[in-house]
Amino acid sequence: MVLDGKVCRPGWLAIAGRRISDCGSGTPPRPPDVDFPDAVVVPGFVDMHVHGGGGGWYTDGRGDEIAAAAAFHRRHGTTTTLASLISAGPADLLAAVGALAEATRAGVIAGIHMEGPWLNPVRCGAHHPAQLRNPDVAEINAVLAVGNGTIRMVTLAPELPGSTTAIRRFRDAEIIVAVGHTDATYEQTRLAIAEGVTVGTHLFNAMRPLHHREPGPALALLQDPRVTLELIADGVHVHPALVHAVIEAAGPDRVALVTDATAAAGCADGPFRCGTQQLDVVAGVARVHGTSTLAGSTATMDQLFRTVAGLASDPDEGLAAAAKTTSTTPARVLGFDHVGSLRTGLDANLVALSHDLQVRAVMANGDWVSES
């Protein structure tokens, strides 16, 4: 069991209602109601960047699809979800924000991540270039009004005209600002961090690549201890050796694993639609139709947990790092002080994993939502 960042063999939890009422290492003080003798119990995963799963999109703003996507990822251990939007026209964007705001208030998701539309077309990825635009204060104010406190994070390209004003407006609204889908230089990225950027969206992907004469945004984000680094550790977006190198260099306290999953997660290969873009999923890899451009992932957080846990030479170090990067770090970044760790007083969100780190059971807010 990973209790408050430390691996305990064995460990125990006492749960009252939706909270952890007590916990500790060693033999439990009374016979357990549920025993996992050959398992690892870790905090429920916190995914701060996910567009859908199980055939459902968060981006379409449909209540049934939002619920289906959240339920799919919950079965894979994600007990806290920040639903990510993709770039859209002004009216569609406001409608989607409104739908996700309602889902947030209902407790289906934990908040909204706006990935765009204030992104650079040069690094658009799966975002349709026609839907991208420069930050506009009037549109930002309209979005904030509809979101009404449910927007937790916004990804933008800091080199776009109006971006500095946008960063300040979002920070004034206590919204996390991330750099992503950007062609910014090293210097432009450093200036954005100075203005209040604290997250690098899916590091290395959809951003100017690292170069020895123009290091670009990746190095600026890596170097600054104020910045948390998203990584899609699915073996497709970032090589496992580079995932390991980033965690070694920055430390697991600065790395948040994200799925960036699409509705195709958990589904068979085939065609999918993402906003106005057509996607093709082949061998579990999603790409924009007719191109080699990656379009999100089909990953789940338990898959990413296994990847990071297997990178360390010491098994306990690997488990501790995986628990931090899939739960503790993203919870801290998002300001969620009630989740992210197995500790007395926090929500009883946990995942029981088998000896090979496959999901055996999931608990959210003190209730079993998946058990096998």
mmCIF file of C-alpha atoms in Angstrom:
data_model
loop_
_atom_site.group_PDB
_atom_site.id
_atom_site.type_symbol
_atom_site.label_atom_id
_atom_site.label_comp_id
_atom_site.label_asym_id
_atom_site.label_seq_id
_atom_site.Cartn_x
_atom_site.Cartn_y
_atom_site.Cartn_z
ATOM 1 C CA MET A 1 0.000 0.000 0.000
ATOM 2 C CA VAL A 2 1.247 3.498 -0.846
ATOM 3 C CA LEU A 3 0.309 5.628 2.183
ATOM 4 C CA ASP A 4 1.042 9.349 1.950
ATOM 5 C CA GLY A 5 3.758 8.686 -0.632
ATOM 6 C CA LYS A 6 5.436 5.807 1.247
ATOM 7 C CA VAL A 7 5.235 2.123 0.368
ATOM 8 C CA CYS A 8 4.031 0.060 3.334
ATOM 9 C CA ARG A 9 4.129 -3.734 3.354
ATOM 10 C CA PRO A 10 1.492 -4.355 4.642
ATOM 11 C CA GLY A 11 -0.730 -1.335 5.160
ATOM 12 C CA TRP A 12 -4.319 -0.689 6.153
ATOM 13 C CA LEU A 13 -7.085 1.906 5.827
ATOM 14 C CA ALA A 14 -10.190 2.619 7.882
ATOM 15 C CA ILE A 15 -13.017 4.364 6.026
ATOM 16 C CA ALA A 16 -15.990 6.201 7.473
ATOM 17 C CA GLY A 17 -18.511 7.527 4.980
ATOM 18 C CA ARG A 18 -16.609 9.110 2.108
ATOM 19 C CA ARG A 19 -13.407 9.794 4.068
ATOM 20 C CA ILE A 20 -10.336 7.927 5.251
ATOM 21 C CA SER A 21 -10.742 7.962 9.037
ATOM 22 C CA ASP A 22 -7.424 6.276 9.860
ATOM 23 C CA CYS A 23 -4.548 4.460 8.186
ATOM 24 C CA GLY A 24 -1.209 2.932 8.999
ATOM 25 C CA SER A 25 1.489 0.405 8.203
ATOM 26 C CA GLY A 26 1.746 -3.097 9.609
ATOM 27 C CA THR A 27 -1.071 -5.290 10.909
ATOM 28 C CA PRO A 28 -4.471 -3.560 11.066
ATOM 29 C CA PRO A 29 -5.951 -2.955 14.527
ATOM 30 C CA ARG A 30 -8.980 -5.143 13.775
ATOM 31 C CA PRO A 31 -9.883 -7.789 11.169
ATOM 32 C CA PRO A 32 -10.449 -6.117 7.787
ATOM 33 C CA ASP A 33 -13.812 -6.048 6.032
ATOM 34 C CA VAL A 34 -12.005 -6.283 2.671
ATOM 35 C CA ASP A 35 -8.576 -7.839 2.275
ATOM 36 C CA PHE A 36 -6.279 -7.661 -0.754
ATOM 37 C CA PRO A 37 -3.448 -10.015 0.294
ATOM 38 C CA ASP A 38 -1.677 -10.062 -3.060
ATOM 39 C CA ALA A 39 -2.278 -6.496 -4.212
ATOM 40 C CA VAL A 40 -0.980 -2.929 -4.111
ATOM 41 C CA VAL A 41 -3.424 -0.240 -2.968
ATOM 42 C CA VAL A 42 -2.692 3.252 -4.316
ATOM 43 C CA PRO A 43 -4.506 6.604 -4.393
ATOM 44 C CA GLY A 44 -7.242 7.025 -6.975
ATOM 45 C CA PHE A 45 -5.809 8.480 -10.160
ATOM 46 C CA VAL A 46 -6.235 12.151 -11.048
ATOM 47 C CA ASP A 47 -6.297 12.829 -14.803
ATOM 48 C CA MET A 48 -5.973 16.530 -15.582
ATOM 49 C CA HIS A 49 -6.090 16.149 -19.379
ATOM 50 C CA VAL A 50 -8.604 13.763 -20.968
ATOM 51 C CA HIS A 51 -11.103 14.300 -23.792
ATOM 52 C CA GLY A 52 -13.178 11.136 -23.503
ATOM 53 C CA GLY A 53 -13.218 7.360 -23.369
ATOM 54 C CA GLY A 54 -15.399 4.298 -23.731
ATOM 55 C CA GLY A 55 -16.955 5.778 -26.869
ATOM 56 C CA GLY A 56 -17.980 9.027 -25.179
ATOM 57 C CA TRP A 57 -16.614 12.539 -25.624
ATOM 58 C CA TYR A 58 -16.434 15.360 -23.106
ATOM 59 C CA THR A 59 -15.964 17.731 -26.025
ATOM 60 C CA ASP A 60 -19.498 17.353 -27.460
ATOM 61 C CA GLY A 61 -21.203 18.558 -24.293
ATOM 62 C CA ARG A 62 -23.757 15.704 -24.262
ATOM 63 C CA GLY A 63 -24.694 14.608 -20.772
ATOM 64 C CA ASP A 64 -24.874 10.889 -21.597
ATOM 65 C CA GLU A 65 -21.446 10.916 -23.255
ATOM 66 C CA ILE A 66 -19.879 12.885 -20.392
ATOM 67 C CA ALA A 67 -21.202 10.342 -17.892
ATOM 68 C CA ALA A 68 -20.127 7.381 -20.043
ATOM 69 C CA ALA A 69 -16.579 8.705 -20.473
ATOM 70 C CA ALA A 70 -16.206 9.430 -16.756
ATOM 71 C CA ALA A 71 -17.538 5.972 -15.840
ATOM 72 C CA PHE A 72 -15.163 4.263 -18.280
ATOM 73 C CA HIS A 73 -12.097 5.952 -16.838
ATOM 74 C CA ARG A 74 -13.328 5.412 -13.264
ATOM 75 C CA ARG A 75 -13.307 1.662 -13.914
ATOM 76 C CA HIS A 76 -9.626 2.091 -14.794
ATOM 77 C CA GLY A 77 -8.900 3.882 -11.532
ATOM 78 C CA THR A 78 -9.414 7.552 -12.426
ATOM 79 C CA THR A 79 -11.520 8.842 -9.537
ATOM 80 C CA THR A 80 -10.910 12.536 -10.285
ATOM 81 C CA THR A 81 -11.307 13.830 -13.840
ATOM 82 C CA LEU A 82 -10.633 17.233 -15.343
ATOM 83 C CA ALA A 83 -12.577 17.060 -18.617
ATOM 84 C CA SER A 84 -10.725 18.596 -21.549
ATOM 85 C CA LEU A 85 -12.367 20.540 -24.367
ATOM 86 C CA ILE A 86 -10.998 20.806 -27.871
ATOM 87 C CA SER A 87 -10.993 24.024 -29.916
ATOM 88 C CA ALA A 88 -14.356 25.025 -31.366
ATOM 89 C CA GLY A 89 -16.192 28.049 -32.712
ATOM 90 C CA PRO A 90 -17.399 30.637 -30.179
ATOM 91 C CA ALA A 91 -20.993 29.396 -29.890
ATOM 92 C CA ASP A 92 -20.062 25.701 -29.729
ATOM 93 C CA LEU A 93 -17.320 26.458 -27.210
ATOM 94 C CA LEU A 94 -19.708 28.265 -24.866
ATOM 95 C CA ALA A 95 -22.257 25.448 -25.181
ATOM 96 C CA ALA A 96 -19.637 22.818 -24.306
ATOM 97 C CA VAL A 97 -18.361 24.843 -21.337
ATOM 98 C CA GLY A 98 -21.938 25.173 -20.096
ATOM 99 C CA ALA A 99 -22.557 21.425 -20.335
ATOM 100 C CA LEU A 100 -19.329 20.541 -18.538
ATOM 101 C CA ALA A 101 -20.008 23.181 -15.891
ATOM 102 C CA GLU A 102 -23.301 21.429 -15.183
ATOM 103 C CA ALA A 103 -21.528 18.045 -15.022
ATOM 104 C CA THR A 104 -19.014 19.539 -12.594
ATOM 105 C CA ARG A 105 -21.730 20.832 -10.297
ATOM 106 C CA ALA A 106 -23.362 17.381 -10.440
ATOM 107 C CA GLY A 107 -20.096 15.747 -9.360
ATOM 108 C CA VAL A 108 -19.649 13.715 -12.559
ATOM 109 C CA ILE A 109 -16.311 15.443 -13.245
ATOM 110 C CA ALA A 110 -14.093 17.649 -11.103
ATOM 111 C CA GLY A 111 -13.788 20.608 -13.470
ATOM 112 C CA ILE A 112 -12.939 21.792 -16.965
ATOM 113 C CA HIS A 113 -9.676 22.028 -18.889
ATOM 114 C CA MET A 114 -9.872 24.245 -21.952
ATOM 115 C CA GLU A 115 -7.295 23.096 -24.482
ATOM 116 C CA GLY A 116 -7.680 25.963 -26.916
ATOM 117 C CA PRO A 117 -8.963 27.632 -28.972
ATOM 118 C CA TRP A 118 -6.054 30.031 -28.301
ATOM 119 C CA LEU A 119 -3.415 27.791 -29.888
ATOM 120 C CA ASN A 120 -0.878 28.183 -32.686
ATOM 121 C CA PRO A 121 -2.018 26.667 -36.020
ATOM 122 C CA VAL A 122 1.610 25.720 -36.727
ATOM 123 C CA ARG A 123 1.381 23.228 -33.818
ATOM 124 C CA CYS A 124 -2.332 22.460 -34.025
ATOM 125 C CA GLY A 125 -2.106 18.679 -33.650
ATOM 126 C CA ALA A 126 -5.653 17.297 -33.767
ATOM 127 C CA HIS A 127 -7.216 20.761 -33.360
ATOM 128 C CA HIS A 128 -8.725 21.987 -36.617
ATOM 129 C CA PRO A 129 -6.748 25.068 -37.736
ATOM 130 C CA ALA A 130 -9.952 26.860 -38.732
ATOM 131 C CA GLN A 131 -11.111 26.775 -35.091
ATOM 132 C CA LEU A 132 -7.976 28.418 -33.681
ATOM 133 C CA ARG A 133 -7.732 32.126 -32.923
ATOM 134 C CA ASN A 134 -5.865 34.720 -30.889
ATOM 135 C CA PRO A 135 -6.976 35.338 -27.298
ATOM 136 C CA ASP A 136 -9.739 37.923 -27.054
ATOM 137 C CA VAL A 137 -10.740 39.459 -23.724
ATOM 138 C CA ALA A 138 -14.427 39.618 -24.621
ATOM 139 C CA GLU A 139 -14.515 35.916 -25.491
ATOM 140 C CA ILE A 140 -12.511 35.024 -22.391
ATOM 141 C CA ASN A 141 -14.937 36.954 -20.187
ATOM 142 C CA ALA A 142 -17.880 35.186 -21.823
ATOM 143 C CA VAL A 143 -16.285 31.783 -21.248
ATOM 144 C CA LEU A 144 -15.545 32.596 -17.601
ATOM 145 C CA ALA A 145 -19.120 33.729 -17.061
ATOM 146 C CA VAL A 146 -20.571 30.505 -18.467
ATOM 147 C CA GLY A 147 -18.014 28.376 -16.606
ATOM 148 C CA ASN A 148 -18.875 30.168 -13.358
ATOM 149 C CA GLY A 149 -15.933 28.830 -11.368
ATOM 150 C CA THR A 150 -15.742 25.344 -12.910
ATOM 151 C CA ILE A 151 -12.815 26.029 -15.285
ATOM 152 C CA ARG A 152 -9.624 24.881 -13.575
ATOM 153 C CA MET A 153 -7.041 25.060 -16.365
ATOM 154 C CA VAL A 154 -6.535 26.663 -19.778
ATOM 155 C CA THR A 155 -3.908 25.724 -22.370
ATOM 156 C CA LEU A 156 -2.741 28.479 -24.729
ATOM 157 C CA ALA A 157 0.178 29.427 -26.974
ATOM 158 C CA PRO A 158 2.038 32.319 -25.313
ATOM 159 C CA GLU A 159 3.464 33.717 -28.551
ATOM 160 C CA LEU A 160 0.036 34.694 -29.901
ATOM 161 C CA PRO A 161 -1.003 38.362 -29.828
ATOM 162 C CA GLY A 162 -3.032 39.024 -26.709
ATOM 163 C CA SER A 163 -1.651 36.052 -24.795
ATOM 164 C CA THR A 164 -0.047 38.084 -22.006
ATOM 165 C CA THR A 165 -3.347 39.828 -21.279
ATOM 166 C CA ALA A 166 -5.088 36.436 -21.390
ATOM 167 C CA ILE A 167 -2.640 34.864 -18.934
ATOM 168 C CA ARG A 168 -3.183 37.725 -16.506
ATOM 169 C CA ARG A 169 -6.971 37.517 -16.853
ATOM 170 C CA PHE A 170 -7.002 33.785 -16.167
ATOM 171 C CA ARG A 171 -4.623 34.114 -13.232
ATOM 172 C CA ASP A 172 -6.840 36.859 -11.792
ATOM 173 C CA ALA A 173 -9.685 34.333 -12.008
ATOM 174 C CA GLU A 174 -7.491 31.762 -10.177
ATOM 175 C CA ILE A 175 -7.318 29.516 -13.229
ATOM 176 C CA ILE A 176 -4.174 27.511 -13.992
ATOM 177 C CA VAL A 177 -2.513 28.520 -17.250
ATOM 178 C CA ALA A 178 -0.592 25.961 -19.296
ATOM 179 C CA VAL A 179 1.657 26.338 -22.331
ATOM 180 C CA GLY A 180 0.817 24.009 -25.202
ATOM 181 C CA HIS A 181 0.289 23.683 -28.957
ATOM 182 C CA THR A 182 2.929 26.340 -29.241
ATOM 183 C CA ASP A 183 5.731 27.499 -31.494
ATOM 184 C CA ALA A 184 7.096 29.780 -28.769
ATOM 185 C CA THR A 185 10.805 30.375 -28.396
ATOM 186 C CA TYR A 186 12.722 29.637 -25.229
ATOM 187 C CA GLU A 187 12.611 33.338 -24.309
ATOM 188 C CA GLN A 188 8.880 33.693 -24.991
ATOM 189 C CA THR A 189 8.172 30.683 -22.806
ATOM 190 C CA ARG A 190 10.255 32.078 -19.948
ATOM 191 C CA LEU A 191 8.312 35.340 -20.155
ATOM 192 C CA ALA A 192 5.032 33.421 -20.041
ATOM 193 C CA ILE A 193 6.184 31.567 -16.925
ATOM 194 C CA ALA A 194 7.066 34.900 -15.348
ATOM 195 C CA GLU A 195 3.495 36.044 -16.079
ATOM 196 C CA GLY A 196 2.044 33.033 -14.284
ATOM 197 C CA VAL A 197 2.144 29.913 -16.480
ATOM 198 C CA THR A 198 2.609 26.873 -14.204
ATOM 199 C CA VAL A 199 1.975 23.833 -16.459
ATOM 200 C CA GLY A 200 3.480 22.448 -19.659
ATOM 201 C CA THR A 201 0.764 20.687 -21.677
ATOM 202 C CA HIS A 202 1.849 17.214 -22.908
ATOM 203 C CA LEU A 203 5.550 18.080 -22.881
ATOM 204 C CA PHE A 204 7.340 17.656 -26.244
ATOM 205 C CA ASN A 205 4.094 17.000 -28.146
ATOM 206 C CA ALA A 206 2.603 19.795 -30.279
ATOM 207 C CA MET A 207 5.385 22.221 -29.442
ATOM 208 C CA ARG A 208 8.545 23.508 -31.109
ATOM 209 C CA PRO A 209 11.113 20.714 -30.737
ATOM 210 C CA LEU A 210 14.284 20.990 -28.687
ATOM 211 C CA HIS A 211 17.241 22.271 -30.724
ATOM 212 C CA HIS A 212 20.783 22.992 -29.585
ATOM 213 C CA ARG A 213 20.667 26.563 -30.945
ATOM 214 C CA GLU A 214 16.986 27.261 -30.185
ATOM 215 C CA PRO A 215 15.924 25.165 -27.198
ATOM 216 C CA GLY A 216 12.281 26.203 -27.506
ATOM 217 C CA PRO A 217 9.577 25.787 -24.881
ATOM 218 C CA ALA A 218 10.469 22.301 -23.643
ATOM 219 C CA LEU A 219 13.741 23.342 -22.003
ATOM 220 C CA ALA A 220 12.238 26.489 -20.488
ATOM 221 C CA LEU A 221 9.453 24.393 -18.944
ATOM 222 C CA LEU A 222 11.866 21.723 -17.726
ATOM 223 C CA GLN A 223 14.207 24.205 -16.102
ATOM 224 C CA ASP A 224 11.709 26.152 -14.020
ATOM 225 C CA PRO A 225 10.767 24.554 -10.672
ATOM 226 C CA ARG A 226 7.448 26.447 -10.702
ATOM 227 C CA VAL A 227 6.248 24.439 -13.710
ATOM 228 C CA THR A 228 4.547 21.043 -13.615
ATOM 229 C CA LEU A 229 5.111 18.898 -16.683
ATOM 230 C CA GLU A 230 2.384 16.815 -18.294
ATOM 231 C CA LEU A 231 3.587 13.599 -19.919
ATOM 232 C CA ILE A 232 1.599 11.145 -22.049
ATOM 233 C CA ALA A 233 3.500 7.998 -21.049
ATOM 234 C CA ASP A 234 1.669 5.652 -23.424
ATOM 235 C CA GLY A 235 4.772 4.524 -25.299
ATOM 236 C CA VAL A 236 3.595 6.381 -28.414
ATOM 237 C CA HIS A 237 3.724 10.099 -27.595
ATOM 238 C CA VAL A 238 6.970 10.009 -25.593
ATOM 239 C CA HIS A 239 9.612 7.283 -25.562
ATOM 240 C CA PRO A 240 9.784 5.512 -22.177
ATOM 241 C CA ALA A 241 13.469 6.413 -21.876
ATOM 242 C CA LEU A 242 12.582 10.096 -22.170
ATOM 243 C CA VAL A 243 9.740 9.703 -19.658
ATOM 244 C CA HIS A 244 12.286 8.221 -17.250
ATOM 245 C CA ALA A 245 14.781 11.013 -17.967
ATOM 246 C CA VAL A 246 12.202 13.748 -17.310
ATOM 247 C CA ILE A 247 11.088 12.168 -14.033
ATOM 248 C CA GLU A 248 14.725 11.775 -12.979
ATOM 249 C CA ALA A 249 15.564 15.362 -13.904
ATOM 250 C CA ALA A 250 12.456 17.152 -12.627
ATOM 251 C CA GLY A 251 11.386 14.714 -9.931
ATOM 252 C CA PRO A 252 7.958 13.044 -9.607
ATOM 253 C CA ASP A 253 6.710 16.089 -7.667
ATOM 254 C CA ARG A 254 6.825 18.055 -10.939
ATOM 255 C CA VAL A 255 5.482 15.427 -13.354
ATOM 256 C CA ALA A 256 1.788 14.749 -13.938
ATOM 257 C CA LEU A 257 0.955 11.796 -16.138
ATOM 258 C CA VAL A 258 -2.053 12.453 -18.385
ATOM 259 C CA THR A 259 -3.883 10.206 -20.822
ATOM 260 C CA ASP A 260 -5.053 12.876 -23.313
ATOM 261 C CA ALA A 261 -7.494 10.073 -24.119
ATOM 262 C CA THR A 262 -10.143 10.343 -26.806
ATOM 263 C CA ALA A 263 -13.488 8.569 -27.056
ATOM 264 C CA ALA A 264 -11.557 5.765 -28.768
ATOM 265 C CA ALA A 265 -10.043 4.632 -25.454
ATOM 266 C CA GLY A 266 -11.484 1.215 -24.685
ATOM 267 C CA CYS A 267 -12.928 0.818 -28.182
ATOM 268 C CA ALA A 268 -11.961 -1.201 -31.217
ATOM 269 C CA ASP A 269 -9.890 0.318 -34.005
ATOM 270 C CA GLY A 270 -11.756 2.334 -36.616
ATOM 271 C CA PRO A 271 -12.867 5.836 -37.612
ATOM 272 C CA PHE A 272 -13.789 8.424 -34.966
ATOM 273 C CA ARG A 273 -14.788 12.076 -35.011
ATOM 274 C CA CYS A 274 -13.178 14.740 -32.818
ATOM 275 C CA GLY A 275 -14.974 18.050 -33.243
ATOM 276 C CA THR A 276 -14.723 18.768 -36.954
ATOM 277 C CA GLN A 277 -11.748 16.427 -37.406
ATOM 278 C CA GLN A 278 -11.923 12.843 -38.588
ATOM 279 C CA LEU A 279 -9.633 10.416 -36.768
ATOM 280 C CA ASP A 280 -8.394 6.941 -37.622
ATOM 281 C CA VAL A 281 -7.430 4.507 -34.877
ATOM 282 C CA VAL A 282 -5.097 1.758 -36.036
ATOM 283 C CA ALA A 283 -3.444 -0.672 -33.602
ATOM 284 C CA GLY A 284 -4.641 1.498 -30.747
ATOM 285 C CA VAL A 285 -3.012 4.684 -32.076
ATOM 286 C CA ALA A 286 -5.241 7.645 -33.003
ATOM 287 C CA ARG A 287 -4.213 9.936 -35.866
ATOM 288 C CA VAL A 288 -5.850 12.703 -37.861
ATOM 289 C CA HIS A 289 -7.396 11.104 -40.934
ATOM 290 C CA GLY A 290 -4.976 10.803 -43.826
ATOM 291 C CA THR A 291 -1.978 12.101 -41.842
ATOM 292 C CA SER A 292 0.677 10.888 -39.418
ATOM 293 C CA THR A 293 -0.396 13.460 -36.796
ATOM 294 C CA LEU A 294 -1.198 11.920 -33.425
ATOM 295 C CA ALA A 295 -4.678 12.786 -32.164
ATOM 296 C CA GLY A 296 -4.785 12.187 -28.450
ATOM 297 C CA SER A 297 -4.451 8.646 -27.130
ATOM 298 C CA THR A 298 -6.390 5.513 -26.300
ATOM 299 C CA ALA A 299 -4.625 5.158 -22.942
ATOM 300 C CA THR A 300 -5.992 4.801 -19.423
ATOM 301 C CA MET A 301 -4.282 5.935 -16.235
ATOM 302 C CA ASP A 302 -3.631 2.404 -14.981
ATOM 303 C CA GLN A 303 -1.595 1.810 -18.142
ATOM 304 C CA LEU A 304 0.488 4.920 -17.434
ATOM 305 C CA PHE A 305 0.919 3.843 -13.798
ATOM 306 C CA ARG A 306 2.375 0.510 -14.950
ATOM 307 C CA THR A 307 4.764 2.276 -17.317
ATOM 308 C CA VAL A 308 6.275 4.537 -14.661
ATOM 309 C CA ALA A 309 6.293 1.861 -11.966
ATOM 310 C CA GLY A 310 8.380 -0.311 -14.273
ATOM 311 C CA LEU A 311 10.991 2.357 -15.051
ATOM 312 C CA ALA A 312 12.733 2.324 -11.654
ATOM 313 C CA SER A 313 15.273 -0.340 -10.718
ATOM 314 C CA ASP A 314 13.844 -0.475 -7.193
ATOM 315 C CA PRO A 315 10.190 -1.692 -7.149
ATOM 316 C CA ASP A 316 9.193 0.454 -4.166
ATOM 317 C CA GLU A 317 10.703 3.566 -5.734
ATOM 318 C CA GLY A 318 8.787 2.799 -8.902
ATOM 319 C CA LEU A 319 5.478 2.441 -7.041
ATOM 320 C CA ALA A 320 6.035 5.656 -5.095
ATOM 321 C CA ALA A 321 6.915 7.587 -8.270
ATOM 322 C CA ALA A 322 3.929 6.151 -10.134
ATOM 323 C CA ALA A 323 1.556 7.102 -7.292
ATOM 324 C CA LYS A 324 2.901 10.655 -7.225
ATOM 325 C CA THR A 325 2.769 11.229 -10.966
ATOM 326 C CA THR A 326 -0.716 9.729 -11.432
ATOM 327 C CA SER A 327 -2.352 11.213 -8.350
ATOM 328 C CA THR A 328 -0.469 13.331 -5.818
ATOM 329 C CA THR A 329 1.176 15.763 -8.236
ATOM 330 C CA PRO A 330 -1.858 16.473 -10.456
ATOM 331 C CA ALA A 331 -4.074 16.883 -7.369
ATOM 332 C CA ARG A 332 -1.669 19.429 -5.918
ATOM 333 C CA VAL A 333 -1.400 21.336 -9.199
ATOM 334 C CA LEU A 334 -5.184 21.572 -9.467
ATOM 335 C CA GLY A 335 -5.535 22.705 -5.863
ATOM 336 C CA PHE A 336 -7.516 19.603 -4.859
ATOM 337 C CA ASP A 337 -6.476 19.121 -1.252
ATOM 338 C CA HIS A 338 -9.098 16.411 -0.589
ATOM 339 C CA VAL A 339 -7.662 13.833 -3.016
ATOM 340 C CA GLY A 340 -4.302 12.660 -4.349
ATOM 341 C CA SER A 341 -3.040 10.601 -1.430
ATOM 342 C CA LEU A 342 -4.063 7.894 1.027
ATOM 343 C CA ARG A 343 -4.054 9.914 4.228
ATOM 344 C CA THR A 344 -6.391 10.410 7.167
ATOM 345 C CA GLY A 345 -9.066 12.996 6.425
ATOM 346 C CA LEU A 346 -8.899 12.773 2.626
ATOM 347 C CA ASP A 347 -11.569 11.319 0.348
ATOM 348 C CA ALA A 348 -11.533 7.523 0.213
ATOM 349 C CA ASN A 349 -10.439 7.290 -3.416
ATOM 350 C CA LEU A 350 -8.258 4.262 -4.064
ATOM 351 C CA VAL A 351 -7.265 1.634 -6.593
ATOM 352 C CA ALA A 352 -6.350 -1.937 -5.699
ATOM 353 C CA LEU A 353 -3.890 -3.349 -8.226
ATOM 354 C CA SER A 354 -2.887 -6.980 -8.680
ATOM 355 C CA HIS A 355 0.724 -8.142 -8.438
ATOM 356 C CA ASP A 356 1.156 -7.250 -12.131
ATOM 357 C CA LEU A 357 -0.540 -3.853 -11.531
ATOM 358 C CA GLN A 358 -3.825 -4.622 -13.251
ATOM 359 C CA VAL A 359 -6.910 -2.999 -11.729
ATOM 360 C CA ARG A 360 -8.718 -5.285 -9.263
ATOM 361 C CA ALA A 361 -10.987 -2.782 -7.518
ATOM 362 C CA VAL A 362 -11.729 0.947 -7.462
ATOM 363 C CA MET A 363 -13.268 2.989 -4.651
ATOM 364 C CA ALA A 364 -14.510 6.563 -5.107
ATOM 365 C CA ASN A 365 -15.648 8.655 -2.152
ATOM 366 C CA GLY A 366 -15.961 5.564 0.041
ATOM 367 C CA ASP A 367 -18.020 3.491 -2.430
ATOM 368 C CA TRP A 368 -16.808 0.588 -4.534
ATOM 369 C CA VAL A 369 -17.395 1.454 -8.177
ATOM 370 C CA SER A 370 -15.467 -1.466 -9.635
ATOM 371 C CA GLU A 371 -14.444 -4.687 -7.959
ATOM 372 C CA SER A 372 -13.238 -8.010 -9.286
#
